[in-house]
């Protein structure tokens, strides 16, 4: 399945009309994904993180991002292409390490 097909199918499940819903939910789902790793790290125990849980939470993040972008008229594929272009430029410029948007 390519990005465009995914984005179209993802939006078909979006039942909320509220524009902010996928943005807020994106934050929540990102936290749920991070939580799988952060809590065991903070507790200092060596809990195996289940691949199935990671895939599930990453899917929730992807779904919200795809729906948010679709409603903003932005194709997920274009975001992916631009991101790779930006990262490639950073490697070529020797700025892949560091911080800041414009490097
Ligand atoms: Mg979730």
PDB file of C-alpha atoms and ligand atoms in Angstrom:
ATOM      1  CA  UNK A   1       0.000   0.000   0.000  1.00  0.00           C
ATOM      2  CA  UNK A   2       1.436   3.397  -0.924  1.00  0.00           C
ATOM      3  CA  UNK A   3       1.105   6.639   1.003  1.00  0.00           C
ATOM      4  CA  UNK A   4      -1.737   8.005  -1.110  1.00  0.00           C
ATOM      5  CA  UNK A   5      -3.794   4.845  -0.897  1.00  0.00           C
ATOM      6  CA  UNK A   6      -3.223   4.691   2.856  1.00  0.00           C
ATOM      7  CA  UNK A   7      -4.236   8.321   3.324  1.00  0.00           C
ATOM      8  CA  UNK A   8      -7.469   7.866   1.375  1.00  0.00           C
ATOM      9  CA  UNK A   9      -8.371   4.705   3.247  1.00  0.00           C
ATOM     10  CA  UNK A  10      -7.413   6.255   6.595  1.00  0.00           C
ATOM     11  CA  UNK A  11      -9.719   9.209   6.073  1.00  0.00           C
ATOM     12  CA  UNK A  12     -12.641   6.904   5.330  1.00  0.00           C
ATOM     13  CA  UNK A  13     -12.542   5.936   9.017  1.00  0.00           C
ATOM     14  CA  UNK A  14     -12.503   9.526  10.296  1.00  0.00           C
ATOM     15  CA  UNK A  15     -15.831  10.144  11.978  1.00  0.00           C
ATOM     16  CA  UNK A  16     -14.951  13.426  13.700  1.00  0.00           C
ATOM     17  CA  UNK A  17     -15.639  16.700  11.948  1.00  0.00           C
ATOM     18  CA  UNK A  18     -13.701  18.799  14.465  1.00  0.00           C
ATOM     19  CA  UNK A  19     -10.597  20.100  12.679  1.00  0.00           C
ATOM     20  CA  UNK A  20      -8.418  19.917  15.786  1.00  0.00           C
ATOM     21  CA  UNK A  21      -9.291  16.325  16.602  1.00  0.00           C
ATOM     22  CA  UNK A  22      -6.504  14.642  14.609  1.00  0.00           C
ATOM     23  CA  UNK A  23      -3.932  17.194  15.806  1.00  0.00           C
ATOM     24  CA  UNK A  24      -4.750  16.645  19.459  1.00  0.00           C
ATOM     25  CA  UNK A  25      -5.028  12.912  18.948  1.00  0.00           C
ATOM     26  CA  UNK A  26      -1.647  12.913  17.169  1.00  0.00           C
ATOM     27  CA  UNK A  27      -0.053  14.311  20.328  1.00  0.00           C
ATOM     28  CA  UNK A  28      -1.820  11.758  22.524  1.00  0.00           C
ATOM     29  CA  UNK A  29      -0.948   8.806  20.298  1.00  0.00           C
ATOM     30  CA  UNK A  30       2.685   9.956  20.026  1.00  0.00           C
ATOM     31  CA  UNK A  31       2.813  10.006  23.819  1.00  0.00           C
ATOM     32  CA  UNK A  32       1.336   6.496  23.943  1.00  0.00           C
ATOM     33  CA  UNK A  33       4.077   5.292  21.580  1.00  0.00           C
ATOM     34  CA  UNK A  34       6.799   7.002  23.624  1.00  0.00           C
ATOM     35  CA  UNK A  35       5.264   5.662  26.820  1.00  0.00           C
ATOM     36  CA  UNK A  36       6.000   2.099  25.713  1.00  0.00           C
ATOM     37  CA  UNK A  37       9.711   2.963  25.982  1.00  0.00           C
ATOM     38  CA  UNK A  38       9.848   5.719  28.599  1.00  0.00           C
ATOM     39  CA  UNK A  39       8.145   3.996  31.527  1.00  0.00           C
ATOM     40  CA  UNK A  40      10.373   0.888  31.461  1.00  0.00           C
ATOM     41  CA  UNK A  41      13.376   3.207  31.134  1.00  0.00           C
ATOM     42  CA  UNK A  42      12.303   5.345  34.101  1.00  0.00           C
ATOM     43  CA  UNK A  43      11.479   2.301  36.197  1.00  0.00           C
ATOM     44  CA  UNK A  44      14.824   0.823  35.287  1.00  0.00           C
ATOM     45  CA  UNK A  45      13.379  -2.586  34.553  1.00  0.00           C
ATOM     46  CA  UNK A  46      14.125  -4.596  31.491  1.00  0.00           C
ATOM     47  CA  UNK A  47      10.637  -5.139  30.216  1.00  0.00           C
ATOM     48  CA  UNK A  48      10.474  -6.449  26.694  1.00  0.00           C
ATOM     49  CA  UNK A  49       8.486  -4.100  24.559  1.00  0.00           C
ATOM     50  CA  UNK A  50       6.096  -6.009  22.398  1.00  0.00           C
ATOM     51  CA  UNK A  51       6.532  -5.393  18.676  1.00  0.00           C
ATOM     52  CA  UNK A  52       2.761  -5.769  18.307  1.00  0.00           C
ATOM     53  CA  UNK A  53       2.174  -2.837  20.700  1.00  0.00           C
ATOM     54  CA  UNK A  54       4.715  -0.672  18.900  1.00  0.00           C
ATOM     55  CA  UNK A  55       3.061  -1.370  15.543  1.00  0.00           C
ATOM     56  CA  UNK A  56      -0.359  -0.612  17.002  1.00  0.00           C
ATOM     57  CA  UNK A  57       0.647   2.725  18.548  1.00  0.00           C
ATOM     58  CA  UNK A  58       2.730   3.721  15.510  1.00  0.00           C
ATOM     59  CA  UNK A  59      -0.356   3.000  13.408  1.00  0.00           C
ATOM     60  CA  UNK A  60      -2.423   5.309  15.596  1.00  0.00           C
ATOM     61  CA  UNK A  61       0.180   8.050  15.082  1.00  0.00           C
ATOM     62  CA  UNK A  62       0.207   7.436  11.334  1.00  0.00           C
ATOM     63  CA  UNK A  63      -3.567   7.462  11.088  1.00  0.00           C
ATOM     64  CA  UNK A  64      -3.914  10.796  12.855  1.00  0.00           C
ATOM     65  CA  UNK A  65      -1.115  12.356  10.820  1.00  0.00           C
ATOM     66  CA  UNK A  66      -2.635  11.090   7.570  1.00  0.00           C
ATOM     67  CA  UNK A  67      -6.115  12.379   8.433  1.00  0.00           C
ATOM     68  CA  UNK A  68      -4.812  15.742   9.658  1.00  0.00           C
ATOM     69  CA  UNK A  69      -2.799  16.252   6.464  1.00  0.00           C
ATOM     70  CA  UNK A  70      -5.684  15.139   4.230  1.00  0.00           C
ATOM     71  CA  UNK A  71      -7.978  17.700   5.798  1.00  0.00           C
ATOM     72  CA  UNK A  72      -5.293  20.330   5.282  1.00  0.00           C
ATOM     73  CA  UNK A  73      -5.087  19.345   1.607  1.00  0.00           C
ATOM     74  CA  UNK A  74      -1.587  17.905   1.961  1.00  0.00           C
ATOM     75  CA  UNK A  75      -0.646  14.511   0.584  1.00  0.00           C
ATOM     76  CA  UNK A  76       1.251  12.195   2.912  1.00  0.00           C
ATOM     77  CA  UNK A  77       3.413  11.227  -0.050  1.00  0.00           C
ATOM     78  CA  UNK A  78       4.477  14.853  -0.547  1.00  0.00           C
ATOM     79  CA  UNK A  79       5.429  15.122   3.134  1.00  0.00           C
ATOM     80  CA  UNK A  80       7.528  11.958   2.840  1.00  0.00           C
ATOM     81  CA  UNK A  81       9.247  13.200  -0.331  1.00  0.00           C
ATOM     82  CA  UNK A  82       9.989  16.634   1.136  1.00  0.00           C
ATOM     83  CA  UNK A  83      11.333  15.073   4.325  1.00  0.00           C
ATOM     84  CA  UNK A  84      13.756  12.843   2.404  1.00  0.00           C
ATOM     85  CA  UNK A  85      14.790  15.856   0.286  1.00  0.00           C
ATOM     86  CA  UNK A  86      15.468  17.900   3.443  1.00  0.00           C
ATOM     87  CA  UNK A  87      17.474  15.112   5.085  1.00  0.00           C
ATOM     88  CA  UNK A  88      19.456  14.493   1.893  1.00  0.00           C
ATOM     89  CA  UNK A  89      20.326  18.205   1.721  1.00  0.00           C
ATOM     90  CA  UNK A  90      21.483  18.113   5.343  1.00  0.00           C
ATOM     91  CA  UNK A  91      23.752  15.162   4.646  1.00  0.00           C
ATOM     92  CA  UNK A  92      25.150  16.903   1.556  1.00  0.00           C
ATOM     93  CA  UNK A  93      25.730  20.114   3.552  1.00  0.00           C
ATOM     94  CA  UNK A  94      27.211  18.268   6.509  1.00  0.00           C
ATOM     95  CA  UNK A  95      24.441  19.550   8.803  1.00  0.00           C
ATOM     96  CA  UNK A  96      22.653  16.297   9.595  1.00  0.00           C
ATOM     97  CA  UNK A  97      23.879  16.643  13.174  1.00  0.00           C
ATOM     98  CA  UNK A  98      22.861  19.695  15.120  1.00  0.00           C
ATOM     99  CA  UNK A  99      19.572  21.445  15.629  1.00  0.00           C
ATOM    100  CA  UNK A 100      17.393  24.096  14.069  1.00  0.00           C
ATOM    101  CA  UNK A 101      14.896  24.047  11.226  1.00  0.00           C
ATOM    102  CA  UNK A 102      16.983  25.841   8.650  1.00  0.00           C
ATOM    103  CA  UNK A 103      20.203  23.895   8.214  1.00  0.00           C
TER     104      UNK A 103
HETATM  105 MG1  LIG B   1      -3.096   4.412  20.806  1.00  0.00          MG
END
